[in-house]
Amino acid sequence: MPALDIIDSHVHLYPRSEIQSLAWCSKGHPLHDQYSVEEYLEASNELTTISDQRLRGFVFIETDRESALEAEAGWEGPFREIDWIKRIADGTSRPGEGHGPQHAHLCLGIVLWAPLPSGSEVMSRYVDRAKDRAGSTWQLVKGFRYLVQDKPAGTMLSNGFIDALKWMGCNGYAFDLGVDARSGGLWQLSEAVEMMAKAHNGASEENKVVVVINHLCKPDMRSRDVNVNDNPADHIFRDWKHEIARLASFSRMYMKVSGGFSEMDALPPGARQGPWDSSVRQELIGDVRRWAENWLKETLTIFGPRRVIFGSDWPVCNVGGGGNEVGWMNWWSVIEGFVQDNMSQDDQASFWSGNAAKAYGLSS
């Protein structure tokens, strides 16, 4: 089998100097440190020694900086993030930022924050301002995200939100959908189904917004006793499966196979031990693979091999995935074993890179 390129569809990067602008990362948080390109490459560097796969690059996903919707003063946090990712994509840097000219080619696409609830008029004004800020880097901007996982019920169904999604579809931008079945509740998935029906209603196929769902919808994966035969007692698995099937019924909809470590019990300290082929580490990875298999199989069955996308969710994957040194590789290994067993060679190529390129319109 020829070597397969990997496009990591879900990567968060930020410099130490701008941590204070993150809305969620207070002092003492396990991710209160610099996570830039050099750290990312160090986290994934075992790939070339144990596999013939090649990391082609990543899609940068906004990091939920401090922001506000309509007040332009509240856009300064996201605009500073544009400045940051522009420096990475342009190959320019400030001292200590952890990237340089040799890393510029790795940034294949950018998904920015945007004020979707404010409607298309505000979106258009925001995008005009963001374009000016990004300059030539704007060609890499492929979509927008406004996290709804921590927002009140009805946010996704507001007139402004639907209007903004329709505007995005007409202007060729994808929407990254971040819902949280475990912490937020399955109602978020039901509301997302209603959102999709409204957003696609009346739109021609080419003007329907592309939606890329994050992290399997963040289901509660802590139970090892899920039953693919729909055991009536297993309502968590059954209800999640029902809702993602409803989401998959819409065209131009993709699912990222990412973020699983955040929804399982954290890997024990042994996940950090020894080289890649250490028996302790491999035993742990095999255990997680068996743990996640039912969720992964249902996702593949429901969305099909041409609408599922690999993503690491780095550096968030480090928190439950064994630590900064091994989190990326541990998640890759869990998914690689599943993909080898359940996909054809052509479908594997689509999963690791082709589907991300199609969903986001990335250059070849």
Short mmCIF file of C-alpha atoms in Angstrom, two decimals:
data_model
loop_
_atom_site.label_atom_id
_atom_site.label_comp_id
_atom_site.label_asym_id
_atom_site.label_seq_id
_atom_site.Cartn_x
_atom_site.Cartn_y
_atom_site.Cartn_z
CA MET A 1 0.00 0.00 0.00
CA PRO A 2 1.44 3.43 -0.91
CA ALA A 3 2.27 5.85 1.88
CA LEU A 4 -0.73 7.85 3.05
CA ASP A 5 -0.68 11.57 3.72
CA ILE A 6 -2.32 12.81 6.90
CA ILE A 7 -4.18 16.09 7.13
CA ASP A 8 -4.89 16.74 10.79
CA SER A 9 -8.23 18.52 10.60
CA HIS A 10 -8.38 19.81 14.17
CA VAL A 11 -5.40 21.56 15.72
CA HIS A 12 -5.32 24.45 18.21
CA LEU A 13 -2.20 26.59 18.46
CA TYR A 14 -1.37 29.54 20.68
CA PRO A 15 1.80 31.24 21.95
CA ARG A 16 2.68 31.61 25.60
CA SER A 17 2.51 35.39 25.23
CA GLU A 18 -1.23 35.29 24.39
CA ILE A 19 -2.57 32.70 26.84
CA GLN A 20 -4.33 35.42 28.79
CA SER A 21 -6.63 36.04 25.80
CA LEU A 22 -8.06 32.50 25.90
CA ALA A 23 -11.53 32.47 27.43
CA TRP A 24 -11.06 29.09 29.11
CA CYS A 25 -7.38 28.76 30.06
CA SER A 26 -6.86 30.17 33.54
CA LYS A 27 -3.63 29.76 35.46
CA GLY A 28 -3.30 26.20 36.69
CA HIS A 29 -5.14 24.70 33.70
CA PRO A 30 -3.17 21.70 32.31
CA LEU A 31 -2.91 23.47 28.95
CA HIS A 32 -1.67 26.76 30.39
CA ASP A 33 1.52 26.73 28.33
CA GLN A 34 2.70 27.36 24.79
CA TYR A 35 1.35 25.03 22.10
CA SER A 36 2.87 26.10 18.82
CA VAL A 37 4.11 24.32 15.70
CA GLU A 38 7.38 23.15 17.22
CA GLU A 39 5.53 21.55 20.12
CA TYR A 40 3.03 20.00 17.71
CA LEU A 41 5.75 18.44 15.58
CA GLU A 42 7.51 17.12 18.66
CA ALA A 43 4.24 15.49 19.76
CA SER A 44 3.80 13.74 16.39
CA ASN A 45 7.43 12.96 15.59
CA GLU A 46 7.16 9.23 16.34
CA LEU A 47 4.93 8.87 13.29
CA THR A 48 7.80 8.68 10.82
CA THR A 49 9.64 6.03 12.83
CA ILE A 50 6.76 3.58 13.22
CA SER A 51 4.67 4.21 10.10
CA ASP A 52 5.05 5.04 6.44
CA GLN A 53 2.41 7.75 6.79
CA ARG A 54 3.42 11.37 6.30
CA LEU A 55 1.99 14.39 8.09
CA ARG A 56 1.12 16.72 5.25
CA GLY A 57 -0.19 19.49 7.48
CA PHE A 58 -3.08 20.69 9.59
CA VAL A 59 -6.23 22.76 9.69
CA PHE A 60 -6.01 25.40 12.41
CA ILE A 61 -9.20 25.70 14.49
CA GLU A 62 -9.92 28.85 16.49
CA THR A 63 -9.12 28.56 20.18
CA ASP A 64 -12.09 30.33 21.79
CA ARG A 65 -10.43 33.61 22.65
CA GLU A 66 -12.22 36.30 24.63
CA SER A 67 -14.81 37.82 22.28
CA ALA A 68 -18.16 39.52 21.98
CA LEU A 69 -20.76 39.36 19.24
CA GLU A 70 -21.76 42.74 17.84
CA ALA A 71 -19.42 45.20 19.49
CA GLU A 72 -16.38 45.51 17.25
CA ALA A 73 -14.25 46.10 20.32
CA GLY A 74 -15.19 42.54 21.28
CA TRP A 75 -13.59 41.21 18.11
CA GLU A 76 -10.06 42.15 19.14
CA GLY A 77 -9.32 38.73 20.63
CA PRO A 78 -10.22 36.87 17.42
CA PHE A 79 -8.38 39.50 15.37
CA ARG A 80 -5.23 38.95 17.44
CA GLU A 81 -5.64 35.25 16.69
CA ILE A 82 -5.71 36.12 12.98
CA ASP A 83 -2.44 37.99 13.46
CA TRP A 84 -1.00 34.90 15.17
CA ILE A 85 -2.00 32.31 12.58
CA LYS A 86 -0.96 34.74 9.83
CA ARG A 87 2.56 34.74 11.26
CA ILE A 88 2.61 30.94 11.13
CA ALA A 89 1.23 30.76 7.59
CA ASP A 90 3.55 33.53 6.35
CA GLY A 91 6.62 32.01 7.98
CA THR A 92 7.30 35.04 10.14
CA SER A 93 7.59 34.88 13.91
CA ARG A 94 8.39 36.72 17.07
CA PRO A 95 11.08 35.49 19.46
CA GLY A 96 10.00 32.44 21.42
CA GLU A 97 6.80 31.75 19.50
CA GLY A 98 7.81 28.24 18.45
CA HIS A 99 7.56 28.41 14.67
CA GLY A 100 9.54 29.64 11.68
CA PRO A 101 9.67 29.80 7.87
CA GLN A 102 10.23 26.05 7.62
CA HIS A 103 6.78 25.45 9.14
CA ALA A 104 4.67 27.71 6.94
CA HIS A 105 3.70 24.95 4.49
CA LEU A 106 2.05 22.93 7.25
CA CYS A 107 -0.85 25.37 7.67
CA LEU A 108 -3.25 24.05 5.02
CA GLY A 109 -6.45 25.69 6.19
CA ILE A 110 -7.85 28.04 8.84
CA VAL A 111 -11.19 28.04 10.66
CA LEU A 112 -11.77 31.33 12.49
CA TRP A 113 -14.19 32.46 15.18
CA ALA A 114 -17.14 34.42 13.85
CA PRO A 115 -20.23 36.07 15.41
CA LEU A 116 -22.86 33.83 13.81
CA PRO A 117 -25.75 34.69 16.17
CA SER A 118 -25.53 38.31 15.01
CA GLY A 119 -26.73 37.48 11.50
CA SER A 120 -25.44 37.93 7.98
CA GLU A 121 -25.02 41.71 8.03
CA VAL A 122 -22.72 41.60 11.04
CA MET A 123 -20.99 38.49 9.63
CA SER A 124 -20.28 40.32 6.40
CA ARG A 125 -18.85 43.29 8.29
CA TYR A 126 -16.76 41.01 10.47
CA VAL A 127 -15.40 39.11 7.47
CA ASP A 128 -14.46 42.34 5.69
CA ARG A 129 -12.49 43.42 8.76
CA ALA A 130 -10.93 39.98 9.14
CA LYS A 131 -9.87 39.95 5.48
CA ASP A 132 -8.08 43.24 5.94
CA ARG A 133 -6.32 41.87 8.99
CA ALA A 134 -5.31 38.60 7.32
CA GLY A 135 -4.07 40.01 4.01
CA SER A 136 -2.80 37.32 1.65
CA THR A 137 -3.33 34.65 4.35
CA TRP A 138 -7.07 34.96 3.77
CA GLN A 139 -6.81 32.41 0.96
CA LEU A 140 -6.32 29.78 3.68
CA VAL A 141 -9.50 30.72 5.58
CA LYS A 142 -11.97 27.94 4.81
CA GLY A 143 -14.61 28.32 7.46
CA PHE A 144 -15.79 29.63 10.80
CA ARG A 145 -16.70 28.30 14.22
CA TYR A 146 -18.88 29.69 16.96
CA LEU A 147 -18.95 27.17 19.81
CA VAL A 148 -22.51 26.33 20.81
CA GLN A 149 -21.67 23.58 23.32
CA ASP A 150 -21.84 26.04 26.20
CA LYS A 151 -24.61 28.29 24.88
CA PRO A 152 -28.30 28.45 25.90
CA ALA A 153 -30.95 26.37 24.18
CA GLY A 154 -32.24 28.06 21.05
CA THR A 155 -28.93 29.67 20.07
CA MET A 156 -28.60 27.56 16.92
CA LEU A 157 -32.21 28.23 15.92
CA SER A 158 -32.19 32.01 16.19
CA ASN A 159 -32.94 33.94 13.01
CA GLY A 160 -29.49 35.51 13.07
CA PHE A 161 -27.70 32.17 13.37
CA ILE A 162 -29.64 30.59 10.50
CA ASP A 163 -29.20 33.72 8.39
CA ALA A 164 -25.43 33.58 8.99
CA LEU A 165 -25.27 29.90 8.00
CA LYS A 166 -27.09 30.62 4.77
CA TRP A 167 -24.69 33.48 4.09
CA MET A 168 -21.74 31.15 4.69
CA GLY A 169 -23.15 28.59 2.27
CA CYS A 170 -23.60 31.19 -0.45
CA ASN A 171 -20.06 32.48 0.12
CA GLY A 172 -18.33 29.10 0.20
CA TYR A 173 -17.38 28.89 3.89
CA ALA A 174 -17.73 25.76 6.03
CA PHE A 175 -19.13 25.76 9.54
CA ASP A 176 -17.43 23.79 12.32
CA LEU A 177 -20.17 22.58 14.65
CA GLY A 178 -19.14 22.10 18.27
CA VAL A 179 -21.85 20.43 20.37
CA ASP A 180 -21.42 18.40 23.56
CA ALA A 181 -23.69 15.42 24.13
CA ARG A 182 -21.99 14.46 27.38
CA SER A 183 -21.67 17.74 29.29
CA GLY A 184 -24.28 19.81 27.49
CA GLY A 185 -26.91 17.18 26.79
CA LEU A 186 -28.35 15.31 23.83
CA TRP A 187 -30.78 18.16 23.28
CA GLN A 188 -27.90 19.99 21.61
CA LEU A 189 -27.79 17.32 18.89
CA SER A 190 -31.56 17.53 18.43
CA GLU A 191 -31.31 21.30 18.11
CA ALA A 192 -28.49 20.89 15.58
CA VAL A 193 -30.82 18.73 13.45
CA GLU A 194 -33.39 21.53 13.47
CA MET A 195 -30.65 24.03 12.66
CA MET A 196 -29.60 22.02 9.61
CA ALA A 197 -33.14 21.77 8.30
CA LYS A 198 -33.56 25.53 8.54
CA ALA A 199 -30.11 26.34 7.15
CA HIS A 200 -30.55 24.11 4.08
CA ASN A 201 -34.21 24.96 3.51
CA GLY A 202 -34.66 26.68 0.15
CA ALA A 203 -30.96 26.59 -0.72
CA SER A 204 -29.67 25.05 -3.91
CA GLU A 205 -27.30 22.13 -3.34
CA GLU A 206 -24.22 24.20 -4.18
CA ASN A 207 -25.31 26.94 -1.75
CA LYS A 208 -26.01 24.65 1.19
CA VAL A 209 -23.48 25.29 3.94
CA VAL A 210 -20.92 22.56 4.52
CA VAL A 211 -20.95 21.51 8.18
CA VAL A 212 -18.07 19.70 9.85
CA ILE A 213 -19.07 18.24 13.22
CA ASN A 214 -16.37 18.23 15.89
CA HIS A 215 -15.38 15.28 18.10
CA LEU A 216 -18.12 12.72 17.37
CA CYS A 217 -20.51 15.20 19.05
CA LYS A 218 -18.61 14.57 22.32
CA PRO A 219 -20.62 11.55 23.55
CA ASP A 220 -20.24 10.07 27.03
CA MET A 221 -17.75 7.31 26.25
CA ARG A 222 -16.90 6.43 29.84
CA SER A 223 -19.00 3.27 29.86
CA ARG A 224 -17.36 0.13 28.45
CA ASP A 225 -20.66 -1.72 28.26
CA VAL A 226 -22.18 -0.18 25.14
CA ASN A 227 -24.01 -2.69 22.96
CA VAL A 228 -24.13 -2.37 19.18
CA ASN A 229 -27.31 -4.46 19.23
CA ASP A 230 -29.17 -1.61 20.90
CA ASN A 231 -29.61 -2.99 24.38
CA PRO A 232 -32.61 -0.95 25.64
CA ALA A 233 -30.78 -0.26 28.91
CA ASP A 234 -27.96 1.47 27.10
CA HIS A 235 -29.80 4.71 26.40
CA ILE A 236 -26.66 6.88 26.15
CA PHE A 237 -25.24 4.96 23.22
CA ARG A 238 -28.63 4.38 21.59
CA ASP A 239 -29.73 8.02 21.81
CA TRP A 240 -26.38 9.34 20.56
CA LYS A 241 -26.53 6.93 17.63
CA HIS A 242 -30.07 8.05 16.80
CA GLU A 243 -29.14 11.73 16.80
CA ILE A 244 -25.99 11.43 14.68
CA ALA A 245 -27.99 9.41 12.14
CA ARG A 246 -30.41 12.31 11.89
CA LEU A 247 -27.50 14.71 11.38
CA ALA A 248 -25.95 12.46 8.75
CA SER A 249 -29.16 12.57 6.72
CA PHE A 250 -28.24 16.06 5.55
CA SER A 251 -25.97 16.52 2.55
CA ARG A 252 -22.62 18.32 2.84
CA MET A 253 -22.23 17.06 6.42
CA TYR A 254 -19.00 15.54 7.78
CA MET A 255 -17.93 14.09 11.13
CA LYS A 256 -14.49 14.50 12.67
CA VAL A 257 -13.15 11.39 14.37
CA SER A 258 -11.43 13.40 17.07
CA GLY A 259 -11.64 14.36 20.71
CA GLY A 260 -12.31 10.91 22.12
CA PHE A 261 -9.83 11.13 24.99
CA SER A 262 -11.80 14.02 26.49
CA GLU A 263 -14.92 11.84 26.76
CA MET A 264 -13.29 8.71 28.26
CA ASP A 265 -11.64 8.11 31.60
CA ALA A 266 -8.13 9.55 31.39
CA LEU A 267 -5.35 7.17 30.43
CA PRO A 268 -3.27 6.09 33.44
CA PRO A 269 0.37 7.11 33.94
CA GLY A 270 1.53 4.01 32.05
CA ALA A 271 0.48 5.69 28.82
CA ARG A 272 3.58 7.87 29.19
CA GLN A 273 6.03 5.08 29.78
CA GLY A 274 8.78 3.87 27.50
CA PRO A 275 9.22 3.92 23.75
CA TRP A 276 6.41 3.37 21.29
CA ASP A 277 6.76 -0.39 21.26
CA SER A 278 6.87 -0.79 25.07
CA SER A 279 4.49 -3.51 26.21
CA VAL A 280 2.82 -1.27 28.79
CA ARG A 281 2.04 1.45 26.29
CA GLN A 282 0.83 -0.93 23.60
CA GLU A 283 -1.41 -2.78 26.04
CA LEU A 284 -3.02 0.51 27.04
CA ILE A 285 -3.57 1.57 23.44
CA GLY A 286 -5.15 -1.78 22.61
CA ASP A 287 -7.47 -1.39 25.58
CA VAL A 288 -8.58 2.08 24.46
CA ARG A 289 -9.11 0.81 20.91
CA ARG A 290 -11.48 -1.88 22.19
CA TRP A 291 -13.16 0.71 24.40
CA ALA A 292 -13.82 3.10 21.51
CA GLU A 293 -14.62 0.54 18.82
CA ASN A 294 -18.42 0.54 19.06
CA TRP A 295 -18.57 4.33 18.86
CA LEU A 296 -16.19 4.39 15.90
CA LYS A 297 -18.00 1.60 14.06
CA GLU A 298 -21.37 3.32 14.36
CA THR A 299 -19.90 6.61 13.18
CA LEU A 300 -18.37 4.91 10.13
CA THR A 301 -21.58 3.00 9.37
CA ILE A 302 -23.79 6.06 9.65
CA PHE A 303 -21.65 8.63 7.84
CA GLY A 304 -19.82 6.29 5.48
CA PRO A 305 -16.09 6.32 4.72
CA ARG A 306 -16.23 9.46 2.55
CA ARG A 307 -17.70 11.72 5.24
CA VAL A 308 -15.48 10.92 8.23
CA ILE A 309 -12.31 12.92 8.87
CA PHE A 310 -9.26 12.37 11.05
CA GLY A 311 -8.51 15.02 13.67
CA SER A 312 -6.22 14.95 16.69
CA ASP A 313 -7.76 17.76 18.76
CA TRP A 314 -4.21 18.63 19.79
CA PRO A 315 -3.27 19.78 22.41
CA VAL A 316 -6.59 18.97 24.13
CA CYS A 317 -5.95 15.28 23.41
CA ASN A 318 -2.96 15.46 25.77
CA VAL A 319 -5.12 15.98 28.85
CA GLY A 320 -6.83 12.58 28.77
CA GLY A 321 -4.44 10.91 26.37
CA GLY A 322 -1.38 10.39 28.52
CA GLY A 323 0.33 13.78 28.44
CA ASN A 324 2.05 16.19 26.07
CA GLU A 325 4.69 13.70 24.98
CA VAL A 326 2.30 10.98 23.82
CA GLY A 327 -1.27 12.32 23.42
CA TRP A 328 -1.14 12.86 19.66
CA MET A 329 0.49 9.53 18.92
CA ASN A 330 -1.82 7.65 21.28
CA TRP A 331 -4.92 8.99 19.49
CA TRP A 332 -3.41 8.32 16.06
CA SER A 333 -2.65 4.74 17.12
CA VAL A 334 -6.18 4.10 18.38
CA ILE A 335 -7.64 5.34 15.10
CA GLU A 336 -5.01 3.77 12.84
CA GLY A 337 -5.78 0.29 14.15
CA PHE A 338 -9.52 0.79 13.65
CA VAL A 339 -9.07 2.16 10.12
CA GLN A 340 -6.80 -0.69 9.08
CA ASP A 341 -9.43 -3.21 10.14
CA ASN A 342 -12.52 -1.46 8.76
CA MET A 343 -11.66 0.48 5.58
CA SER A 344 -10.41 -0.29 2.09
CA GLN A 345 -7.17 1.29 0.93
CA ASP A 346 -9.02 3.95 -1.05
CA ASP A 347 -11.26 4.75 1.90
CA GLN A 348 -8.26 4.99 4.20
CA ALA A 349 -6.72 7.59 1.89
CA SER A 350 -9.99 9.54 2.00
CA PHE A 351 -10.21 9.32 5.77
CA TRP A 352 -6.66 10.47 6.49
CA SER A 353 -6.62 13.38 4.04
CA GLY A 354 -9.05 13.35 1.10
CA ASN A 355 -12.23 14.00 3.05
CA ALA A 356 -10.71 16.95 4.90
CA ALA A 357 -9.48 18.41 1.62
CA LYS A 358 -12.98 18.07 0.14
CA ALA A 359 -14.89 19.39 3.14
CA TYR A 360 -12.69 22.48 3.51
CA GLY A 361 -11.74 22.98 -0.14
CA LEU A 362 -8.02 22.67 0.57
CA SER A 363 -5.49 23.09 -2.21
CA SER A 364 -3.78 19.91 -3.42
#
